Amino acid sequence: MELSNKQIDINRREILRLLISTQRDGIESVIDYLYSSGFFIVPSSLKRHHCWKGGLAQHSLNVCNIALSFGKELHRSSIVLCALLHDICKASQLYYDDKGNLHHRNTYIQGHGIRSVKLLEMLNLTLSNDERRAIRWHMGGYYASEDEIADLEMAKKSKLWEIIHKADLLDAEIK
Ligand SMILES: [Fe+2]
Ligand SMILES: [Fe+2]
């Protein structure tokens, strides 16, 4: 499956609308990064789920819609930010060359949840601790080292973490 340019454009506009609606400090630089990194056009992975053009943005939007349907009692802006940006680090890992061939850059930080958090902090996006943990541990914490267990346990008590984790799993297994 490959998205049409029209659908890619529709997804891009919807993601921007949702992100701007959060009015969060730093969201403008995140949006600039989404454009410059290729977030709207790259796949979510080389061979796993949503591994087609536009897949990362489509997955992020799907997770957002699923999570919003789960978490009606939570702050909408927290769900939108965590869901749309949980995999943001993947945008610069995968890229197309001039001939349209897809490439993968190696990274040196273990775990893409923490890479997404670090990137968002570098972009000066303001995140609460609850939001930071929901993104960091969205995969469920398989790689947690001894000194990270307390942070992981705290994440698992959070409703925000629970719905982002669940929505991500659901969407990853559908496609
Ligand atoms: Fe992920
Ligand atoms: Fe994901």
XYZ file of N, CA, C and O and ligand atoms in Angstrom:
702
model
N 0.836 -1.202 0.000
C 0.000 0.000 0.000
C 0.871 1.253 0.000
O 1.855 1.330 0.699
N 0.517 2.186 -0.827
C 1.233 3.461 -0.868
C 0.188 4.564 -0.916
O -0.788 4.472 -1.649
N 0.370 5.605 -0.132
C -0.623 6.673 -0.111
C -0.466 7.573 -1.340
O 0.640 7.801 -1.806
N -1.593 8.084 -1.817
C -1.538 9.057 -2.921
C -1.022 10.381 -2.360
O -1.100 10.634 -1.153
N -0.506 11.221 -3.253
C -0.045 12.549 -2.806
C -1.189 13.329 -2.180
O -0.988 14.100 -1.243
N -2.387 13.097 -2.702
C -3.555 13.804 -2.158
C -3.795 13.401 -0.701
O -4.030 14.232 0.169
N -3.713 12.069 -0.440
C -3.933 11.596 0.932
C -2.817 12.067 1.863
O -3.056 12.415 3.024
N -1.589 12.090 1.353
C -0.461 12.586 2.151
C -0.706 14.038 2.554
O -0.465 14.449 3.690
N -1.242 14.794 1.609
C -1.536 16.196 1.863
C -2.670 16.356 2.885
O -2.606 17.213 3.774
N -3.677 15.511 2.767
C -4.801 15.560 3.721
C -4.287 15.239 5.133
O -4.616 15.923 6.101
N -3.447 14.205 5.232
C -2.892 13.828 6.537
C -2.045 14.957 7.115
O -2.111 15.243 8.315
N -1.218 15.562 6.244
C -0.348 16.657 6.706
C -1.186 17.793 7.288
O -0.911 18.291 8.386
N -2.237 18.160 6.580
C -3.054 19.287 7.059
C -3.765 18.945 8.367
O -3.880 19.775 9.261
N -4.220 17.711 8.490
C -4.916 17.299 9.713
C -3.946 17.270 10.907
O -4.277 17.708 12.008
N -2.737 16.768 10.677
C -1.731 16.731 11.750
C -1.382 18.152 12.190
O -1.308 18.443 13.399
N -1.195 19.045 11.233
C -0.876 20.437 11.584
C -2.023 21.074 12.359
O -1.804 21.762 13.354
N -3.246 20.826 11.906
C -4.411 21.397 12.596
C -4.448 20.932 14.053
O -4.637 21.728 14.977
N -4.245 19.644 14.254
C -4.284 19.088 15.614
C -3.155 19.650 16.479
O -3.372 20.028 17.634
N -1.943 19.703 15.919
C -0.799 20.192 16.707
C -0.983 21.659 17.083
O -0.743 22.046 18.236
N -1.427 22.466 16.139
C -1.627 23.895 16.426
C -2.707 24.075 17.481
O -2.611 24.949 18.348
N -3.723 23.191 17.450
C -4.820 23.308 18.416
C -4.362 23.106 19.857
O -5.028 23.517 20.795
N -3.205 22.493 20.059
C -2.714 22.284 21.438
C -2.172 23.580 22.044
O -2.076 23.696 23.260
N -1.777 24.529 21.197
C -1.223 25.824 21.640
C -0.052 25.648 22.601
O 0.175 26.484 23.483
N 0.672 24.558 22.458
C 1.775 24.267 23.373
C 3.025 25.069 23.017
O 3.355 25.207 21.835
N 3.726 25.550 24.034
C 4.975 26.283 23.801
C 5.961 25.403 23.045
O 6.216 24.260 23.451
N 6.487 25.926 21.969
C 7.493 25.191 21.204
C 6.930 24.428 20.020
O 7.686 23.826 19.254
N 5.614 24.446 19.848
C 5.013 23.619 18.792
C 5.435 24.102 17.389
O 5.533 23.302 16.462
N 5.751 25.392 17.258
C 6.145 25.911 15.929
C 7.442 25.253 15.453
O 7.572 24.885 14.286
N 8.404 25.101 16.361
C 9.677 24.500 15.925
C 9.495 23.008 15.645
O 10.195 22.439 14.799
N 8.559 22.372 16.345
C 8.258 20.961 16.040
C 7.678 20.866 14.627
O 8.073 19.996 13.841
N 6.777 21.766 14.299
C 6.166 21.758 12.962
C 7.228 22.001 11.881
O 7.261 21.311 10.860
N 8.128 22.946 12.131
C 9.233 23.175 11.171
C 10.022 21.887 10.971
O 10.394 21.533 9.853
N 10.269 21.191 12.084
C 11.040 19.944 12.006
C 10.277 18.878 11.211
O 10.879 18.119 10.440
N 8.975 18.797 11.396
C 8.193 17.795 10.656
C 8.381 17.992 9.155
O 8.550 17.030 8.405
N 8.383 19.246 8.729
C 8.610 19.533 7.306
C 10.036 19.165 6.891
O 10.248 18.468 5.911
N 11.017 19.642 7.633
C 12.413 19.473 7.182
C 12.879 18.016 7.270
O 13.760 17.594 6.528
N 12.278 17.233 8.150
C 12.725 15.843 8.336
C 12.077 14.872 7.358
O 12.506 13.730 7.251
N 11.002 15.294 6.710
C 10.297 14.378 5.810
C 9.229 13.558 6.517
O 8.729 12.562 5.980
N 8.849 13.970 7.721
C 7.856 13.247 8.530
C 6.597 12.873 7.742
O 6.058 11.784 7.916
N 6.142 13.774 6.888
C 4.853 13.548 6.210
C 4.942 12.537 5.064
O 3.923 12.044 4.608
N 6.141 12.258 4.599
C 6.240 11.360 3.433
C 6.935 10.019 3.698
O 6.746 9.071 2.957
N 7.747 9.938 4.759
C 8.502 8.686 4.953
C 7.614 7.564 5.492
O 6.573 7.812 6.094
N 8.034 6.315 5.283
C 7.328 5.180 5.895
C 7.597 5.161 7.403
O 8.478 5.866 7.891
N 6.874 4.317 8.101
C 7.087 4.185 9.538
C 8.269 3.255 9.829
O 8.869 3.324 10.898
N 8.556 2.367 8.890
C 9.657 1.415 9.080
C 10.077 0.897 7.712
O 9.385 1.120 6.719
N 11.198 0.179 7.682
C 11.642 -0.410 6.413
C 10.793 -1.614 6.037
O 10.359 -1.773 4.908
N 10.562 -2.484 7.043
C 9.871 -3.745 6.722
C 8.713 -4.074 7.651
O 7.978 -5.018 7.412
N 8.567 -3.300 8.728
C 7.511 -3.655 9.685
C 6.227 -2.882 9.340
O 5.908 -2.732 8.173
N 5.499 -2.436 10.360
C 4.186 -1.854 10.044
C 4.287 -0.494 9.337
O 5.228 0.251 9.538
N 3.294 -0.198 8.499
C 3.225 1.069 7.742
C 4.524 1.361 6.985
O 5.037 2.484 7.012
N 5.030 0.324 6.290
C 6.328 0.482 5.612
C 6.151 0.977 4.177
O 6.710 0.424 3.249
N 5.352 1.973 4.002
C 5.107 2.556 2.677
C 5.084 4.073 2.797
O 4.956 4.619 3.895
N 5.245 4.732 1.628
C 5.323 6.192 1.593
C 4.133 6.834 2.342
O 2.984 6.493 2.086
N 4.442 7.739 3.248
C 3.385 8.397 4.020
C 2.964 7.597 5.249
O 2.078 8.017 5.997
N 3.595 6.439 5.458
C 3.173 5.535 6.535
C 3.366 6.079 7.948
O 2.552 5.800 8.829
N 4.440 6.842 8.150
C 4.690 7.354 9.503
C 3.606 8.354 9.920
O 3.077 8.272 11.041
N 3.265 9.263 9.026
C 2.227 10.249 9.349
C 0.873 9.558 9.502
O 0.102 9.881 10.415
N 0.604 8.574 8.624
C -0.674 7.860 8.717
C -0.778 7.119 10.057
O -1.802 7.179 10.737
N 0.301 6.431 10.435
C 0.313 5.710 11.720
C 0.115 6.692 12.885
O -0.682 6.433 13.794
N 0.817 7.801 12.858
C 0.727 8.780 13.947
C -0.699 9.322 14.082
O -1.229 9.451 15.193
N -1.310 9.585 12.945
C -2.685 10.086 12.945
C -3.660 9.013 13.432
O -4.578 9.289 14.210
N -3.449 7.778 13.007
C -4.317 6.687 13.464
C -4.217 6.524 14.977
O -5.226 6.351 15.666
N -2.985 6.554 15.495
C -2.792 6.406 16.943
C -3.511 7.548 17.666
O -4.158 7.340 18.697
N -3.437 8.733 17.101
C -4.102 9.889 17.710
C -5.620 9.675 17.757
O -6.249 9.869 18.799
N -6.189 9.236 16.660
C -7.643 9.039 16.624
C -8.090 7.934 17.575
O -9.087 8.067 18.278
N -7.323 6.852 17.618
C -7.672 5.748 18.531
C -7.543 6.225 19.981
O -8.432 6.007 20.805
N -6.433 6.895 20.288
C -6.187 7.337 21.671
C -7.241 8.359 22.106
O -7.701 8.328 23.258
N -7.640 9.248 21.208
C -8.670 10.237 21.568
C -9.990 9.536 21.900
O -10.724 9.965 22.789
N -10.276 8.431 21.210
C -11.525 7.717 21.492
C -11.459 6.984 22.833
O -12.467 6.730 23.470
N -10.239 6.654 23.297
C -10.064 5.970 24.596
C -10.072 6.942 25.777
O -10.483 6.590 26.871
N -9.507 8.120 25.554
C -9.166 8.955 26.709
C -9.973 10.222 26.837
O -9.427 11.303 27.010
N -11.278 10.073 26.820
C -12.127 11.259 26.825
C -11.969 12.092 28.094
O -12.213 13.297 28.085
N -11.569 11.479 29.190
C -11.481 12.235 30.446
C -10.117 12.917 30.632
O -9.917 13.670 31.566
N -9.180 12.644 29.702
C -7.847 13.250 29.819
C -7.769 14.555 29.035
O -8.629 14.848 28.225
N -6.669 15.304 29.266
C -6.456 16.528 28.488
C -6.257 16.162 27.035
O -5.350 15.394 26.701
N -7.080 16.725 26.193
C -7.010 16.438 24.761
C -5.618 16.772 24.200
O -5.055 16.026 23.410
N -5.047 17.885 24.645
C -3.759 18.304 24.076
C -2.650 17.304 24.419
O -1.737 17.080 23.620
N -2.707 16.696 25.597
C -1.692 15.695 25.968
C -1.780 14.487 25.051
O -0.762 13.955 24.594
N -2.992 14.040 24.788
C -3.184 12.872 23.906
C -2.693 13.193 22.500
O -1.959 12.408 21.882
N -3.079 14.369 22.007
C -2.700 14.763 20.641
C -1.184 14.817 20.510
O -0.602 14.241 19.571
N -0.506 15.471 21.441
C 0.950 15.618 21.352
C 1.656 14.266 21.451
O 2.537 13.951 20.651
N 1.273 13.466 22.447
C 1.959 12.174 22.639
C 1.699 11.236 21.465
O 2.612 10.563 20.988
N 0.452 11.211 21.000
C 0.122 10.277 19.919
C 0.783 10.697 18.605
O 1.395 9.874 17.917
N 0.700 11.963 18.275
C 1.243 12.401 16.981
C 2.767 12.406 16.957
O 3.366 12.273 15.899
N 3.390 12.545 18.121
C 4.843 12.731 18.140
C 5.608 11.556 18.755
O 6.836 11.622 18.872
N 4.925 10.480 19.128
C 5.614 9.390 19.841
C 6.723 8.746 18.996
O 7.710 8.262 19.530
N 6.545 8.755 17.674
C 7.545 8.138 16.781
C 8.314 9.193 15.972
O 8.882 8.855 14.929
N 8.338 10.428 16.431
C 8.916 11.522 15.619
C 10.369 11.242 15.237
O 10.822 11.618 14.165
N 11.102 10.531 16.080
C 12.525 10.294 15.781
C 12.715 9.446 14.524
O 13.772 9.457 13.905
N 11.666 8.715 14.143
C 11.800 7.859 12.951
C 11.865 8.685 11.669
O 12.313 8.198 10.629
N 11.391 9.940 11.743
C 11.319 10.766 10.537
C 12.693 11.002 9.929
O 12.834 11.025 8.712
N 13.715 11.182 10.758
C 15.040 11.465 10.192
C 15.864 10.191 10.032
O 16.934 10.201 9.442
N 15.349 9.086 10.553
C 16.056 7.808 10.401
C 15.874 7.247 9.000
O 16.737 6.604 8.459
N 14.688 7.492 8.452
C 14.389 7.003 7.108
C 14.327 8.196 6.165
O 13.771 9.232 6.523
N 14.912 8.072 4.991
C 14.857 9.184 4.046
C 14.963 8.676 2.610
O 15.522 7.612 2.354
N 14.409 9.448 1.695
C 14.482 9.126 0.279
C 15.640 9.894 -0.358
O 15.843 11.066 -0.053
N 16.397 9.223 -1.249
C 17.428 9.959 -1.985
C 16.796 10.593 -3.231
O 15.586 10.482 -3.452
N 17.635 11.258 -4.047
C 17.116 11.982 -5.219
C 16.399 11.067 -6.207
O 15.529 11.502 -6.954
N 16.783 9.778 -6.188
C 16.157 8.834 -7.133
C 14.912 8.175 -6.549
O 14.301 7.305 -7.166
N 14.573 8.560 -5.331
C 13.380 8.004 -4.708
C 13.622 6.699 -3.974
O 12.677 6.015 -3.577
N 14.905 6.323 -3.786
C 15.189 5.102 -3.021
C 15.230 5.419 -1.525
O 15.756 6.455 -1.124
N 14.705 4.485 -0.746
C 14.624 4.696 0.703
C 15.908 4.242 1.394
O 16.466 3.199 1.064
N 16.383 5.026 2.356
C 17.577 4.668 3.129
C 17.299 4.778 4.620
O 16.376 5.461 5.043
N 18.167 4.123 5.369
C 18.025 4.087 6.831
C 19.320 4.572 7.468
O 20.396 4.096 7.129
N 19.224 5.540 8.396
C 20.417 6.012 9.124
C 20.501 5.269 10.450
O 19.492 5.101 11.132
N 21.707 4.881 10.802
C 21.869 4.235 12.104
C 21.840 5.278 13.220
O 22.251 6.403 13.027
N 21.353 4.868 14.360
C 21.346 5.774 15.519
C 22.016 5.076 16.689
O 22.151 3.856 16.692
N 22.404 5.867 17.657
C 23.220 5.302 18.732
C 22.556 5.310 20.099
O 23.127 4.878 21.060
N 21.335 5.809 20.145
C 20.637 5.790 21.436
C 19.652 4.630 21.417
O 18.852 4.497 20.482
N 19.727 3.787 22.418
C 18.867 2.608 22.485
C 17.416 3.005 22.764
O 17.138 3.703 23.717
N 16.509 2.567 21.902
C 15.083 2.776 22.144
C 14.569 4.035 21.460
O 15.062 5.119 21.721
N 13.562 3.870 20.581
C 13.126 5.064 19.850
C 12.199 5.947 20.657
O 11.993 7.105 20.306
N 11.641 5.443 21.765
C 10.828 6.301 22.635
C 11.672 7.415 23.238
O 11.304 8.593 23.194
N 12.827 7.036 23.761
C 13.704 8.044 24.382
C 14.288 8.972 23.313
O 14.483 10.169 23.545
N 14.537 8.435 22.121
C 15.040 9.305 21.053
C 13.998 10.371 20.680
O 14.342 11.520 20.429
N 12.730 9.979 20.667
C 11.677 10.959 20.362
C 11.616 12.030 21.441
O 11.481 13.221 21.147
N 11.713 11.621 22.708
C 11.683 12.600 23.806
C 12.850 13.577 23.679
O 12.676 14.793 23.785
N 14.029 13.037 23.449
C 15.217 13.906 23.358
C 15.093 14.893 22.196
O 15.470 16.054 22.316
N 14.570 14.412 21.112
C 14.392 15.288 19.952
C 13.396 16.405 20.272
O 13.643 17.574 19.976
N 12.282 16.054 20.905
C 11.274 17.065 21.237
C 11.840 18.087 22.220
O 11.543 19.284 22.130
N 12.674 17.625 23.147
C 13.301 18.558 24.093
C 14.293 19.471 23.369
O 14.389 20.655 23.673
N 15.002 18.912 22.415
C 15.934 19.717 21.621
C 15.193 20.805 20.843
O 15.706 21.890 20.615
N 13.973 20.479 20.442
C 13.156 21.434 19.691
C 12.427 22.409 20.615
O 11.619 23.217 20.178
N 12.706 22.272 21.926
C 12.117 23.158 22.946
C 10.608 23.044 23.088
O 9.926 24.027 23.386
N 10.093 21.851 22.849
C 8.665 21.633 23.116
C 8.488 21.407 24.620
O 9.215 20.619 25.226
N 7.544 22.112 25.209
C 7.270 21.922 26.637
C 6.438 20.655 26.824
O 5.362 20.533 26.241
N 6.953 19.724 27.627
C 6.219 18.481 27.922
C 6.119 18.309 29.425
O 7.076 18.608 30.150
N 4.982 17.794 29.897
C 4.876 17.449 31.327
C 5.613 16.125 31.544
O 5.904 15.396 30.579
N 5.887 15.793 32.797
C 6.553 14.513 33.078
C 5.701 13.332 32.622
O 6.223 12.332 32.135
N 4.400 13.466 32.789
C 3.480 12.399 32.381
C 3.552 12.192 30.858
O 3.602 11.049 30.370
N 3.584 13.289 30.125
C 3.670 13.199 28.656
C 5.016 12.615 28.237
O 5.093 11.784 27.337
N 6.072 13.077 28.909
C 7.418 12.589 28.568
C 7.486 11.071 28.772
O 7.995 10.343 27.922
N 6.933 10.602 29.870
C 6.972 9.153 30.136
C 6.094 8.375 29.153
O 6.442 7.267 28.751
N 4.951 8.960 28.775
C 4.049 8.259 27.831
C 4.751 8.050 26.492
O 4.589 7.009 25.844
N 5.561 9.031 26.077
C 6.298 8.890 24.807
C 7.484 7.947 25.004
O 7.695 7.014 24.231
N 8.220 8.180 26.068
C 9.430 7.391 26.295
C 9.151 5.890 26.358
O 9.893 5.073 25.821
N 8.059 5.542 27.051
C 7.783 4.122 27.277
C 6.617 3.606 26.433
O 5.987 2.613 26.795
N 6.338 4.249 25.304
C 5.144 3.836 24.538
C 5.244 2.399 24.044
O 4.236 1.751 23.786
N 6.486 1.856 23.918
C 6.637 0.468 23.476
C 6.425 -0.529 24.616
O 6.358 -1.737 24.378
N 6.367 -0.047 25.832
C 6.109 -0.939 26.954
C 7.317 -1.214 27.829
O 7.215 -1.912 28.831
N 8.472 -0.697 27.459
C 9.623 -0.767 28.365
C 10.447 -2.043 28.326
O 11.047 -2.430 29.327
N 10.499 -2.686 27.154
C 11.266 -3.938 27.058
C 12.758 -3.705 27.285
O 13.472 -4.609 27.692
N 13.206 -2.490 26.982
C 14.648 -2.218 27.064
C 15.045 -1.521 28.358
O 16.167 -1.058 28.467
N 14.138 -1.414 29.283
C 14.439 -0.628 30.486
C 15.608 -1.235 31.259
O 15.641 -2.435 31.526
N 16.573 -0.395 31.576
C 17.694 -0.871 32.392
C 17.320 -0.700 33.864
O 16.314 -0.061 34.191
N 18.150 -1.262 34.718
C 17.903 -1.240 36.170
C 17.519 0.145 36.688
O 16.536 0.299 37.403
N 18.278 1.150 36.285
C 18.023 2.504 36.821
C 16.845 3.210 36.146
O 16.501 4.331 36.507
N 16.217 2.549 35.168
C 15.059 3.168 34.519
C 13.738 2.567 34.996
O 12.664 3.052 34.643
N 13.838 1.497 35.782
C 12.630 0.765 36.192
C 11.631 1.653 36.936
O 10.419 1.569 36.703
N 12.124 2.524 37.801
C 11.217 3.368 38.592
C 10.412 4.285 37.670
O 9.197 4.456 37.848
N 11.088 4.844 36.670
C 10.413 5.723 35.708
C 9.374 4.944 34.902
O 8.254 5.409 34.684
N 9.746 3.726 34.506
C 8.835 2.866 33.759
C 7.604 2.509 34.599
O 6.463 2.553 34.117
N 7.833 2.172 35.854
C 6.718 1.817 36.746
C 5.757 2.991 36.901
O 4.547 2.830 36.944
N 6.322 4.191 36.985
C 5.507 5.387 37.118
C 4.676 5.577 35.835
O 3.505 5.913 35.890
N 5.308 5.340 34.689
C 4.592 5.457 33.416
C 3.403 4.510 33.405
O 2.293 4.882 33.010
N 3.618 3.295 33.877
C 2.568 2.272 33.783
C 1.376 2.555 34.695
O 0.329 1.930 34.552
N 1.548 3.486 35.625
C 0.408 3.878 36.469
C -0.401 4.999 35.824
O -1.418 5.423 36.361
N 0.085 5.493 34.724
C -0.544 6.661 34.103
C -1.553 6.251 33.039
O -1.284 5.406 32.189
N -2.716 6.888 33.094
C -3.777 6.623 32.111
C -3.324 7.069 30.708
O -3.632 6.425 29.709
N -2.581 8.183 30.680
C -2.091 8.683 29.388
C -1.173 7.647 28.736
O -1.310 7.327 27.558
N -0.221 7.120 29.508
C 0.674 6.078 28.981
C -0.145 4.900 28.451
O 0.099 4.382 27.355
N -1.134 4.486 29.255
C -1.918 3.295 28.910
C -2.616 3.452 27.559
O -2.572 2.547 26.720
N -3.213 4.611 27.328
C -3.962 4.742 26.068
C -3.028 4.930 24.861
O -3.325 4.449 23.780
N -1.891 5.592 25.072
C -0.947 5.746 23.954
C -0.357 4.373 23.598
O -0.274 3.989 22.428
N 0.038 3.634 24.610
C 0.602 2.294 24.413
C -0.406 1.390 23.690
O -0.075 0.710 22.718
N -1.635 1.404 24.170
C -2.670 0.540 23.607
C -2.997 0.942 22.160
O -3.111 0.101 21.268
N -3.137 2.244 21.938
C -3.467 2.732 20.594
C -2.346 2.398 19.609
O -2.591 2.023 18.466
N -1.097 2.532 20.066
C 0.049 2.239 19.208
C 0.070 0.756 18.822
O 0.250 0.400 17.663
N -0.138 -0.095 19.800
C -0.162 -1.541 19.541
C -1.268 -1.900 18.562
O -1.054 -2.661 17.610
N -2.443 -1.356 18.816
C -3.594 -1.662 17.967
C -3.325 -1.266 16.520
O -3.545 -2.042 15.603
N -2.819 -0.055 16.330
C -2.609 0.398 14.950
C -1.448 -0.339 14.280
O -1.499 -0.592 13.087
N -0.437 -0.677 15.061
C 0.725 -1.382 14.483
C 0.337 -2.786 14.026
O 0.897 -3.309 13.065
N -0.635 -3.381 14.705
C -0.949 -4.759 14.311
C -1.995 -4.834 13.198
O -2.080 -5.820 12.492
N -2.732 -3.730 12.999
C -3.754 -3.725 11.929
C -3.074 -3.714 10.559
O -3.450 -4.408 9.641
N -2.048 -2.844 10.423
C -1.460 -2.646 9.088
C -0.208 -3.485 8.901
O 0.671 -3.420 9.699
Fe 7.089 3.456 18.301
Fe 4.151 3.926 16.879
